[in-house]
Structures are given as structure tokens and as C-alpha cells.
Amino acid sequence: EGSSDITVENNLTYDTRDGGLLLHFGKNNLIRNNIFAYGRKQQLRGAKEEPPSLALTFSHNIVYWDGNTALEDGKWKASNIASDGNLYWNASGAVPKFQGKTLAEWQAAGQDKQSLVADPHFADPANRDFRLGTDSPALGLGFVPFDPSQAGVYGSPEWVARANEVSYPPVEYPPVTSSLRNYRETLQGPLSTNYVVIAQNKDDSIAISDERGPDGGKSLKVVNGGAHHNISPCFILRPFVREGVETISFDLFVEPGAAFGFECRDNAVAYLLGPELSVKDGKLTASGKMLGAVPTGKWLHFEVRSSVGSRVNGTWDLSVTPAGGEALQFTGLKNKSPAWKALDWVVCSSPDDVKGTYYFANLELKWRP
């Protein structure tokens, strides 16, 4: 973050969750003669810009992937990089896109004028052998082969041997499913890696509690200590849904005086918001307007229905059902940001600097193409 005047060269990076390279502002960085391969979400990731500086020069690198994963995440912009002499290849045969452009269109914009889209002829990339063949087109672009086996701890033989005694299990990613649910049984164990919990102020806390639950079980007890820190404390689900129709449901108990906020975000630094709502002082607000009164000190069941990707129409629907009561229905609510299209984060927060407690349970996300 904010890295500047750094040279990154002769590195092999593969099987990362995000891109093998992240640019998060900074300036005058040189990224050259590296191999970036098999990023799960994208290969190159941009984030916050720092105009009008040149953030980095990206030259004589090999970028290799397979499948429908993106080359870059939409923040890899021509306005703050200088890119040339690189080799790009998607082993699935799909044509790489550069900010939605073909290579020829990207070159016409002044980037990657000497770069190629071509197979680098790795020895056995499926088994992560990235040695280059003598006929690799990367060599003609000026790429200099290096030996990745030389990476790691160096020094005395005893020191190197001690480091080599450490072994790591293979990385196992959770399967992609059409439903993520936070049951009482799940709450009794560690939280899934798809969740992030933030409680940054002294008196903030988020904890599994058996004090109350919608069905007599456990719930998350969220305590806002009253010190202002943006959205802390908050609970974040990261589903990364990019296409389809989704329904998010959860149960909520807001004590008098507390505040609760709910947002659907994309993953950009200057993030866009889709459905968003809040509950405070017995008032339900969504899409920037007050929808009506809801009881405090009572369990409420929420269902948020929306669409993402090509099916976005700019609106979403909401139902709120008090325990033992009738559902309140709201349709055609406007997305907070008209350009929102991706459900990367579901943020449940305490948006105001007021002391208070709410309980949260039975979060479920379902989607279909």
C-alpha cells in the first residue's frame, strides 16, 4: 500500500486467490521479468490510484492462466501504468481483454505495443513447472529465464536445511456452492473464511452468544461501544457473486437505541453499493428514504432480493417480517449506486457512533444463474 520506487523482478507467483500483483497506489515502481500464473479471481489487480503520477512500469513479464478468470480486475488502467514487452496467454483459448479491449485496441491506446498474446511454452504448467522451452516467444520479447528453485531461505547449509524441515499442507479452497448459510451449528465453531469480523474500537465487540436467538439458539452479539470509526463493529460476508439472481435473508434483533446497517458492495476501492438499509430508533430506511416503523426489542426476519451482472435492472425488493407478525413488502427500491453490478461484500455494520447492541442470526445467501 503506497509502495514507491521499488523494482520487482525474477519472481514466480501462482495459485493466488486474487491477482499475483496488486497495485494499491504508490508511484515509480518497476515490475519486470516476472511470471504471474493461475490467479483464481484475476491475474493483475489494481486498486486505488494516485494521479497524475506513473504508478508502475510493467515490462517483460509473462501472465498465464486458464479458464474464464479475468486478466485484470477493472482498476488496471492505462492512465497510471506503462506496459510493454509482455506475453499474455489464456490456456483455455479465450481471447484476453484489456480493460474490455482487444490487444490491438489496447495497443492503439498506447499500451503493450510490443507485447504478444501467445503460448509461452512452459514445460508443464498444469503441474506448476514453469521452465521455458527454447522456442518460447517470451525470449524474443526480452524475458530472461530464472531458476525459481533458488527462491527462499539462503545462508549456511545448516540454516537452509532447518528451513527445509518445515512443510505445509496443500491449499484447499472451499467449494463454490449456490448457498452459504450461517446456522446455529456453524456459530458454535470457528467462522468460515468467507467471513470477516471487524471490531476496532476499545469497547466494540462481536461474539457468539446464547443470550438470545430467533429459535432459542445462538446468535452473533454485536456491541457498539460508541466511539466513531466508520462502520466498526461490522460483520462481512464475501460471496463474490458476479452473475445471477440472489436472495439474502437474515434474522435481526435490535435493542432500543442501537443502530444496524446492511450494504451490498462490489470489491472496488471506490466501491459501488447495491441494496442498502438501516434500522435505527424503530425506523427502517432503505434506498435513502424512510420506509416505515419496525419494532425494537423483537426479532425481525429480512429477505433482500436482487440481481447482479447482466441481469441488473437497478432495483431490488425487500420483505421484513416481525416475529409473530405479517410481512412488510417493498418492491422496486433503487440501488444506491446505479452502476452496481457485483455482489462481492455483504456488510452488516453499526453505522453510527452511538452505544447499542444488536443480535444477528441465520444469514443465508442463495443465488441462481
PDB file of C-alpha atoms in Angstrom, residues 42-294:
ATOM      1  CA  GLN A  42      -7.857 -12.275 -11.786  1.00  0.00           C
ATOM      2  CA  GLN A  43      -4.196 -12.157 -12.741  1.00  0.00           C
ATOM      3  CA  LEU A  44      -3.401  -8.471 -12.217  1.00  0.00           C
ATOM      4  CA  ARG A  45      -5.207  -6.346  -9.683  1.00  0.00           C
ATOM      5  CA  GLY A  46      -5.400  -2.572  -9.491  1.00  0.00           C
ATOM      6  CA  ALA A  47      -6.810  -0.622  -6.592  1.00  0.00           C
ATOM      7  CA  LYS A  48      -6.568   2.991  -5.508  1.00  0.00           C
ATOM      8  CA  GLU A  49      -4.977   5.383  -7.992  1.00  0.00           C
ATOM      9  CA  GLU A  50      -2.653   8.253  -7.204  1.00  0.00           C
ATOM     10  CA  PRO A  51      -2.979  10.546 -10.222  1.00  0.00           C
ATOM     11  CA  PRO A  52      -1.232  12.070 -12.041  1.00  0.00           C
ATOM     12  CA  SER A  53       1.857  10.005 -11.131  1.00  0.00           C
ATOM     13  CA  LEU A  54       3.034   6.955 -13.068  1.00  0.00           C
ATOM     14  CA  ALA A  55       2.274   4.135 -10.635  1.00  0.00           C
ATOM     15  CA  LEU A  56       4.305   1.413 -12.295  1.00  0.00           C
ATOM     16  CA  THR A  57       6.078   0.215 -15.408  1.00  0.00           C
ATOM     17  CA  PHE A  58       5.057  -3.355 -16.295  1.00  0.00           C
ATOM     18  CA  SER A  59       7.504  -4.864 -18.763  1.00  0.00           C
ATOM     19  CA  HIS A  60       8.853  -8.223 -19.986  1.00  0.00           C
ATOM     20  CA  ASN A  61       6.538 -10.278 -17.769  1.00  0.00           C
ATOM     21  CA  ILE A  62       4.631 -13.468 -18.550  1.00  0.00           C
ATOM     22  CA  VAL A  63       0.980 -13.667 -17.493  1.00  0.00           C
ATOM     23  CA  TYR A  64      -0.560 -17.137 -17.810  1.00  0.00           C
ATOM     24  CA  TRP A  65      -3.945 -18.505 -16.774  1.00  0.00           C
ATOM     25  CA  ASP A  66      -6.634 -20.984 -17.727  1.00  0.00           C
ATOM     26  CA  GLY A  67     -10.413 -20.653 -17.841  1.00  0.00           C
ATOM     27  CA  ASN A  68     -12.770 -17.689 -17.619  1.00  0.00           C
ATOM     28  CA  THR A  69     -10.801 -15.801 -14.955  1.00  0.00           C
ATOM     29  CA  ALA A  70     -10.177 -12.172 -15.893  1.00  0.00           C
ATOM     30  CA  LEU A  71      -6.778 -10.809 -16.856  1.00  0.00           C
ATOM     31  CA  GLU A  72      -7.334  -7.742 -14.685  1.00  0.00           C
ATOM     32  CA  ASP A  73      -9.998  -6.543 -12.290  1.00  0.00           C
ATOM     33  CA  GLY A  74     -11.083  -3.296 -13.885  1.00  0.00           C
ATOM     34  CA  LYS A  75      -8.730  -0.987 -11.978  1.00  0.00           C
ATOM     35  CA  TRP A  76      -5.710  -1.835 -14.143  1.00  0.00           C
ATOM     36  CA  LYS A  77      -5.912   1.441 -16.032  1.00  0.00           C
ATOM     37  CA  ALA A  78      -3.875   2.861 -18.895  1.00  0.00           C
ATOM     38  CA  SER A  79      -3.895   6.242 -17.158  1.00  0.00           C
ATOM     39  CA  ASN A  80      -1.369   5.316 -14.470  1.00  0.00           C
ATOM     40  CA  ILE A  81       0.715   2.427 -15.879  1.00  0.00           C
ATOM     41  CA  ALA A  82       3.208   1.954 -18.701  1.00  0.00           C
ATOM     42  CA  SER A  83       3.038  -1.593 -20.038  1.00  0.00           C
ATOM     43  CA  ASP A  84       5.088  -3.153 -22.852  1.00  0.00           C
ATOM     44  CA  GLY A  85       7.046  -6.210 -23.949  1.00  0.00           C
ATOM     45  CA  ASN A  86       4.825  -8.660 -22.050  1.00  0.00           C
ATOM     46  CA  LEU A  87       3.461 -12.066 -23.004  1.00  0.00           C
ATOM     47  CA  TYR A  88      -0.163 -12.952 -22.175  1.00  0.00           C
ATOM     48  CA  TRP A  89      -1.800 -16.343 -22.598  1.00  0.00           C
ATOM     49  CA  ASN A  90      -5.083 -17.922 -21.534  1.00  0.00           C
ATOM     50  CA  ALA A  91      -4.619 -21.677 -21.974  1.00  0.00           C
ATOM     51  CA  SER A  92      -8.379 -22.152 -22.403  1.00  0.00           C
ATOM     52  CA  GLY A  93      -8.152 -20.404 -25.760  1.00  0.00           C
ATOM     53  CA  ALA A  94     -10.249 -17.436 -24.656  1.00  0.00           C
ATOM     54  CA  VAL A  95      -9.055 -14.101 -26.023  1.00  0.00           C
ATOM     55  CA  PRO A  96      -7.659 -11.851 -23.268  1.00  0.00           C
ATOM     56  CA  LYS A  97      -9.328  -8.493 -22.751  1.00  0.00           C
ATOM     57  CA  PHE A  98      -7.501  -5.394 -21.552  1.00  0.00           C
ATOM     58  CA  GLN A  99      -9.986  -3.071 -19.856  1.00  0.00           C
ATOM     59  CA  GLY A 100     -12.585  -4.615 -22.159  1.00  0.00           C
ATOM     60  CA  LYS A 101     -10.402  -4.052 -25.225  1.00  0.00           C
ATOM     61  CA  THR A 102      -8.661  -6.473 -27.562  1.00  0.00           C
ATOM     62  CA  LEU A 103      -4.868  -6.348 -27.605  1.00  0.00           C
ATOM     63  CA  ALA A 104      -4.964  -4.298 -30.819  1.00  0.00           C
ATOM     64  CA  GLU A 105      -7.346  -1.773 -29.247  1.00  0.00           C
ATOM     65  CA  TRP A 106      -5.248  -1.664 -26.075  1.00  0.00           C
ATOM     66  CA  GLN A 107      -2.132  -1.052 -28.187  1.00  0.00           C
ATOM     67  CA  ALA A 108      -3.922   1.756 -30.025  1.00  0.00           C
ATOM     68  CA  ALA A 109      -4.416   3.351 -26.585  1.00  0.00           C
ATOM     69  CA  GLY A 110      -0.628   3.383 -26.179  1.00  0.00           C
ATOM     70  CA  GLN A 111      -0.095   0.272 -24.048  1.00  0.00           C
ATOM     71  CA  ASP A 112       1.700  -3.063 -24.715  1.00  0.00           C
ATOM     72  CA  LYS A 113       2.732  -2.026 -28.219  1.00  0.00           C
ATOM     73  CA  GLN A 114       5.404  -4.741 -28.421  1.00  0.00           C
ATOM     74  CA  SER A 115       3.524  -7.303 -26.315  1.00  0.00           C
ATOM     75  CA  LEU A 116       2.082 -10.566 -27.594  1.00  0.00           C
ATOM     76  CA  VAL A 117      -0.790 -12.918 -26.882  1.00  0.00           C
ATOM     77  CA  ALA A 118       0.905 -16.305 -27.342  1.00  0.00           C
ATOM     78  CA  ASP A 119       1.651 -19.607 -25.596  1.00  0.00           C
ATOM     79  CA  PRO A 120       4.892 -19.204 -23.593  1.00  0.00           C
ATOM     80  CA  HIS A 121       5.642 -22.948 -23.960  1.00  0.00           C
ATOM     81  CA  PHE A 122       6.137 -23.761 -20.304  1.00  0.00           C
ATOM     82  CA  ALA A 123       7.431 -27.277 -19.611  1.00  0.00           C
ATOM     83  CA  ASP A 124       4.330 -28.468 -17.692  1.00  0.00           C
ATOM     84  CA  PRO A 125       2.225 -25.593 -16.310  1.00  0.00           C
ATOM     85  CA  ALA A 126      -0.616 -27.886 -15.185  1.00  0.00           C
ATOM     86  CA  ASN A 127       1.865 -29.380 -12.710  1.00  0.00           C
ATOM     87  CA  ARG A 128       3.380 -25.969 -11.982  1.00  0.00           C
ATOM     88  CA  ASP A 129       6.597 -26.484 -13.936  1.00  0.00           C
ATOM     89  CA  PHE A 130       7.181 -23.051 -15.436  1.00  0.00           C
ATOM     90  CA  ARG A 131      10.521 -23.666 -17.116  1.00  0.00           C
ATOM     91  CA  LEU A 132      10.535 -22.109 -20.573  1.00  0.00           C
ATOM     92  CA  GLY A 133      11.106 -24.036 -23.770  1.00  0.00           C
ATOM     93  CA  THR A 134      13.829 -22.835 -26.105  1.00  0.00           C
ATOM     94  CA  ASP A 135      11.139 -21.870 -28.633  1.00  0.00           C
ATOM     95  CA  SER A 136       9.233 -19.630 -26.206  1.00  0.00           C
ATOM     96  CA  PRO A 137       8.123 -16.327 -27.766  1.00  0.00           C
ATOM     97  CA  ALA A 138       8.882 -14.706 -24.401  1.00  0.00           C
ATOM     98  CA  LEU A 139      12.592 -14.968 -25.167  1.00  0.00           C
ATOM     99  CA  GLY A 140      12.170 -12.844 -28.272  1.00  0.00           C
ATOM    100  CA  LEU A 141      10.468 -10.183 -26.146  1.00  0.00           C
ATOM    101  CA  GLY A 142      13.492  -9.954 -23.862  1.00  0.00           C
ATOM    102  CA  PHE A 143      12.368 -12.186 -20.993  1.00  0.00           C
ATOM    103  CA  VAL A 144      15.397 -13.635 -19.181  1.00  0.00           C
ATOM    104  CA  PRO A 145      14.782 -17.120 -17.686  1.00  0.00           C
ATOM    105  CA  PHE A 146      15.489 -17.552 -13.986  1.00  0.00           C
ATOM    106  CA  ASP A 147      15.561 -20.552 -11.666  1.00  0.00           C
ATOM    107  CA  PRO A 148      12.641 -20.435  -9.186  1.00  0.00           C
ATOM    108  CA  SER A 149      14.233 -23.208  -7.128  1.00  0.00           C
ATOM    109  CA  GLN A 150      16.750 -20.641  -5.902  1.00  0.00           C
ATOM    110  CA  ALA A 151      13.985 -18.716  -4.137  1.00  0.00           C
ATOM    111  CA  GLY A 152      13.651 -18.955  -0.380  1.00  0.00           C
ATOM    112  CA  VAL A 153      16.000 -19.038   2.590  1.00  0.00           C
ATOM    113  CA  TYR A 154      19.697 -18.672   1.871  1.00  0.00           C
ATOM    114  CA  GLY A 155      22.817 -18.702   4.027  1.00  0.00           C
ATOM    115  CA  SER A 156      24.712 -21.505   5.714  1.00  0.00           C
ATOM    116  CA  PRO A 157      23.814 -25.120   4.798  1.00  0.00           C
ATOM    117  CA  GLU A 158      22.584 -25.681   8.365  1.00  0.00           C
ATOM    118  CA  TRP A 159      20.254 -22.682   8.189  1.00  0.00           C
ATOM    119  CA  VAL A 160      18.859 -23.709   4.795  1.00  0.00           C
ATOM    120  CA  ALA A 161      18.357 -27.292   5.990  1.00  0.00           C
ATOM    121  CA  ARG A 162      16.456 -26.090   9.035  1.00  0.00           C
ATOM    122  CA  ALA A 163      14.107 -24.048   6.843  1.00  0.00           C
ATOM    123  CA  ASN A 164      13.535 -27.025   4.563  1.00  0.00           C
ATOM    124  CA  GLU A 165      12.315 -29.079   7.515  1.00  0.00           C
ATOM    125  CA  VAL A 166       9.100 -27.071   7.503  1.00  0.00           C
ATOM    126  CA  SER A 167       6.310 -28.491   5.347  1.00  0.00           C
ATOM    127  CA  TYR A 168       2.934 -27.011   4.507  1.00  0.00           C
ATOM    128  CA  PRO A 169      -0.286 -28.794   3.597  1.00  0.00           C
ATOM    129  CA  PRO A 170      -1.691 -28.125   0.127  1.00  0.00           C
ATOM    130  CA  VAL A 171      -4.047 -25.186  -0.175  1.00  0.00           C
ATOM    131  CA  GLU A 172      -7.689 -26.285  -0.185  1.00  0.00           C
ATOM    132  CA  TYR A 173     -10.249 -23.698  -1.252  1.00  0.00           C
ATOM    133  CA  PRO A 174     -13.878 -24.041  -0.153  1.00  0.00           C
ATOM    134  CA  PRO A 175     -16.160 -25.344  -2.910  1.00  0.00           C
ATOM    135  CA  VAL A 176     -18.279 -22.857  -4.819  1.00  0.00           C
ATOM    136  CA  THR A 177     -21.907 -23.519  -3.923  1.00  0.00           C
ATOM    137  CA  SER A 178     -25.204 -21.829  -4.574  1.00  0.00           C
ATOM    138  CA  SER A 179     -25.928 -21.366  -0.885  1.00  0.00           C
ATOM    139  CA  LEU A 180     -23.933 -20.037   2.055  1.00  0.00           C
ATOM    140  CA  ARG A 181     -25.637 -20.306   5.401  1.00  0.00           C
ATOM    141  CA  ASN A 182     -24.717 -19.395   8.938  1.00  0.00           C
ATOM    142  CA  TYR A 183     -26.607 -21.928  11.069  1.00  0.00           C
ATOM    143  CA  ARG A 184     -26.524 -22.208  14.829  1.00  0.00           C
ATOM    144  CA  GLU A 185     -24.255 -25.248  14.408  1.00  0.00           C
ATOM    145  CA  THR A 186     -21.777 -23.182  12.389  1.00  0.00           C
ATOM    146  CA  LEU A 187     -21.782 -20.473  15.038  1.00  0.00           C
ATOM    147  CA  GLN A 188     -20.566 -22.966  17.639  1.00  0.00           C
ATOM    148  CA  GLY A 189     -17.286 -23.415  15.756  1.00  0.00           C
ATOM    149  CA  PRO A 190     -14.821 -21.108  14.004  1.00  0.00           C
ATOM    150  CA  LEU A 191     -16.263 -18.676  11.492  1.00  0.00           C
ATOM    151  CA  SER A 192     -15.850 -19.598   7.829  1.00  0.00           C
ATOM    152  CA  THR A 193     -13.037 -17.990   5.821  1.00  0.00           C
ATOM    153  CA  ASN A 194     -15.806 -16.339   3.787  1.00  0.00           C
ATOM    154  CA  TYR A 195     -16.464 -14.079   6.774  1.00  0.00           C
ATOM    155  CA  VAL A 196     -14.567 -11.095   8.173  1.00  0.00           C
ATOM    156  CA  VAL A 197     -15.226  -9.629  11.626  1.00  0.00           C
ATOM    157  CA  ILE A 198     -14.021  -6.111  12.492  1.00  0.00           C
ATOM    158  CA  ALA A 199     -14.216  -4.548  15.964  1.00  0.00           C
ATOM    159  CA  GLN A 200     -11.629  -1.761  16.035  1.00  0.00           C
ATOM    160  CA  ASN A 201     -12.710   0.427  18.907  1.00  0.00           C
ATOM    161  CA  LYS A 202     -11.965  -0.188  22.586  1.00  0.00           C
ATOM    162  CA  ASP A 203     -15.483  -1.077  23.669  1.00  0.00           C
ATOM    163  CA  ASP A 204     -16.678  -2.708  20.432  1.00  0.00           C
ATOM    164  CA  SER A 205     -17.219  -6.443  20.361  1.00  0.00           C
ATOM    165  CA  ILE A 206     -18.654  -9.205  18.212  1.00  0.00           C
ATOM    166  CA  ALA A 207     -19.112 -12.574  19.863  1.00  0.00           C
ATOM    167  CA  ILE A 208     -21.152 -15.738  19.626  1.00  0.00           C
ATOM    168  CA  SER A 209     -23.810 -15.516  22.285  1.00  0.00           C
ATOM    169  CA  ASP A 210     -26.501 -17.737  23.751  1.00  0.00           C
ATOM    170  CA  GLU A 211     -28.278 -14.777  25.355  1.00  0.00           C
ATOM    171  CA  ARG A 212     -30.934 -14.776  22.657  1.00  0.00           C
ATOM    172  CA  GLY A 213     -31.705 -16.394  19.330  1.00  0.00           C
ATOM    173  CA  PRO A 214     -34.702 -16.379  16.998  1.00  0.00           C
ATOM    174  CA  ASP A 215     -35.324 -20.035  17.758  1.00  0.00           C
ATOM    175  CA  GLY A 216     -33.808 -20.191  21.235  1.00  0.00           C
ATOM    176  CA  GLY A 217     -30.301 -20.897  19.964  1.00  0.00           C
ATOM    177  CA  LYS A 218     -27.176 -18.856  19.498  1.00  0.00           C
ATOM    178  CA  SER A 219     -26.601 -15.632  17.601  1.00  0.00           C
ATOM    179  CA  LEU A 220     -23.913 -13.048  16.989  1.00  0.00           C
ATOM    180  CA  LYS A 221     -23.997 -10.333  19.646  1.00  0.00           C
ATOM    181  CA  VAL A 222     -22.691  -7.046  18.207  1.00  0.00           C
ATOM    182  CA  VAL A 223     -21.872  -4.282  20.689  1.00  0.00           C
ATOM    183  CA  ASN A 224     -21.105  -0.751  19.510  1.00  0.00           C
ATOM    184  CA  GLY A 225     -19.052   0.977  22.191  1.00  0.00           C
ATOM    185  CA  GLY A 226     -19.934   4.414  20.875  1.00  0.00           C
ATOM    186  CA  ALA A 227     -16.541   5.548  19.529  1.00  0.00           C
ATOM    187  CA  HIS A 228     -16.792   6.692  15.919  1.00  0.00           C
ATOM    188  CA  HIS A 229     -14.908   4.512  13.435  1.00  0.00           C
ATOM    189  CA  ASN A 230     -16.749   4.362  10.124  1.00  0.00           C
ATOM    190  CA  ILE A 231     -18.688   1.064  10.259  1.00  0.00           C
ATOM    191  CA  SER A 232     -16.982  -0.720  13.176  1.00  0.00           C
ATOM    192  CA  PRO A 233     -18.034  -3.072  14.593  1.00  0.00           C
ATOM    193  CA  CYS A 234     -19.076  -4.955  11.485  1.00  0.00           C
ATOM    194  CA  PHE A 235     -19.550  -8.456  10.126  1.00  0.00           C
ATOM    195  CA  ILE A 236     -18.750  -9.081   6.447  1.00  0.00           C
ATOM    196  CA  LEU A 237     -19.654 -11.975   4.168  1.00  0.00           C
ATOM    197  CA  ARG A 238     -17.609 -12.182   0.944  1.00  0.00           C
ATOM    198  CA  PRO A 239     -19.525 -14.261  -1.618  1.00  0.00           C
ATOM    199  CA  PHE A 240     -18.107 -12.725  -4.855  1.00  0.00           C
ATOM    200  CA  VAL A 241     -21.254 -13.349  -6.907  1.00  0.00           C
ATOM    201  CA  ARG A 242     -20.961 -11.777 -10.353  1.00  0.00           C
ATOM    202  CA  GLU A 243     -23.961 -13.145 -12.247  1.00  0.00           C
ATOM    203  CA  GLY A 244     -27.498 -14.230 -11.482  1.00  0.00           C
ATOM    204  CA  VAL A 245     -30.377 -13.577  -9.079  1.00  0.00           C
ATOM    205  CA  GLU A 246     -29.778 -13.677  -5.346  1.00  0.00           C
ATOM    206  CA  THR A 247     -31.744 -13.693  -2.143  1.00  0.00           C
ATOM    207  CA  ILE A 248     -30.111 -12.720   1.147  1.00  0.00           C
ATOM    208  CA  SER A 249     -32.007 -13.477   4.333  1.00  0.00           C
ATOM    209  CA  PHE A 250     -31.176 -12.986   7.997  1.00  0.00           C
ATOM    210  CA  ASP A 251     -32.737 -12.517  11.434  1.00  0.00           C
ATOM    211  CA  LEU A 252     -32.134  -9.346  13.443  1.00  0.00           C
ATOM    212  CA  PHE A 253     -32.871  -8.201  16.993  1.00  0.00           C
ATOM    213  CA  VAL A 254     -32.086  -4.503  17.606  1.00  0.00           C
ATOM    214  CA  GLU A 255     -32.150  -3.249  21.167  1.00  0.00           C
ATOM    215  CA  PRO A 256     -33.610   0.222  21.770  1.00  0.00           C
ATOM    216  CA  GLY A 257     -31.060   2.942  20.974  1.00  0.00           C
ATOM    217  CA  ALA A 258     -28.884   0.711  18.770  1.00  0.00           C
ATOM    218  CA  ALA A 259     -28.356   1.069  15.025  1.00  0.00           C
ATOM    219  CA  PHE A 260     -27.905  -1.566  12.330  1.00  0.00           C
ATOM    220  CA  GLY A 261     -26.715  -1.111   8.757  1.00  0.00           C
ATOM    221  CA  PHE A 262     -26.741  -3.506   5.796  1.00  0.00           C
ATOM    222  CA  GLU A 263     -24.947  -2.981   2.452  1.00  0.00           C
ATOM    223  CA  CYS A 264     -24.258  -4.959  -0.713  1.00  0.00           C
ATOM    224  CA  ARG A 265     -20.954  -3.779  -2.193  1.00  0.00           C
ATOM    225  CA  ASP A 266     -18.616  -4.568  -5.040  1.00  0.00           C
ATOM    226  CA  ASN A 267     -14.896  -5.022  -4.367  1.00  0.00           C
ATOM    227  CA  ALA A 268     -13.530  -1.751  -5.760  1.00  0.00           C
ATOM    228  CA  VAL A 269     -11.700   0.728  -3.529  1.00  0.00           C
ATOM    229  CA  ALA A 270     -14.188   3.413  -4.575  1.00  0.00           C
ATOM    230  CA  TYR A 271     -16.870   0.786  -4.076  1.00  0.00           C
ATOM    231  CA  LEU A 272     -20.360   0.839  -5.521  1.00  0.00           C
ATOM    232  CA  LEU A 273     -23.449  -0.004  -3.449  1.00  0.00           C
ATOM    233  CA  GLY A 274     -26.495  -2.009  -4.468  1.00  0.00           C
ATOM    234  CA  PRO A 275     -29.205  -2.774  -1.892  1.00  0.00           C
ATOM    235  CA  GLU A 276     -28.668  -0.978   1.419  1.00  0.00           C
ATOM    236  CA  LEU A 277     -30.826  -0.480   4.502  1.00  0.00           C
ATOM    237  CA  SER A 278     -30.640   0.579   8.121  1.00  0.00           C
ATOM    238  CA  VAL A 279     -32.643   0.211  11.330  1.00  0.00           C
ATOM    239  CA  LYS A 280     -32.425   2.909  13.993  1.00  0.00           C
ATOM    240  CA  ASP A 281     -34.844   4.189  16.645  1.00  0.00           C
ATOM    241  CA  GLY A 282     -37.558   1.869  15.349  1.00  0.00           C
ATOM    242  CA  LYS A 283     -37.322   3.259  11.812  1.00  0.00           C
ATOM    243  CA  LEU A 284     -36.495   1.257   8.691  1.00  0.00           C
ATOM    244  CA  THR A 285     -34.644   3.203   5.998  1.00  0.00           C
ATOM    245  CA  ALA A 286     -33.647   1.913   2.544  1.00  0.00           C
ATOM    246  CA  SER A 287     -32.501   3.489  -0.697  1.00  0.00           C
ATOM    247  CA  GLY A 288     -32.221   6.837   1.039  1.00  0.00           C
ATOM    248  CA  LYS A 289     -35.805   7.053   2.284  1.00  0.00           C
ATOM    249  CA  MET A 290     -37.708   6.072   5.395  1.00  0.00           C
ATOM    250  CA  LEU A 291     -39.930   3.056   4.678  1.00  0.00           C
ATOM    251  CA  GLY A 292     -41.744   2.820   7.973  1.00  0.00           C
ATOM    252  CA  ALA A 293     -41.629   1.745  11.599  1.00  0.00           C
ATOM    253  CA  VAL A 294     -40.360  -1.638  12.806  1.00  0.00           C
TER     254      VAL A 294
END
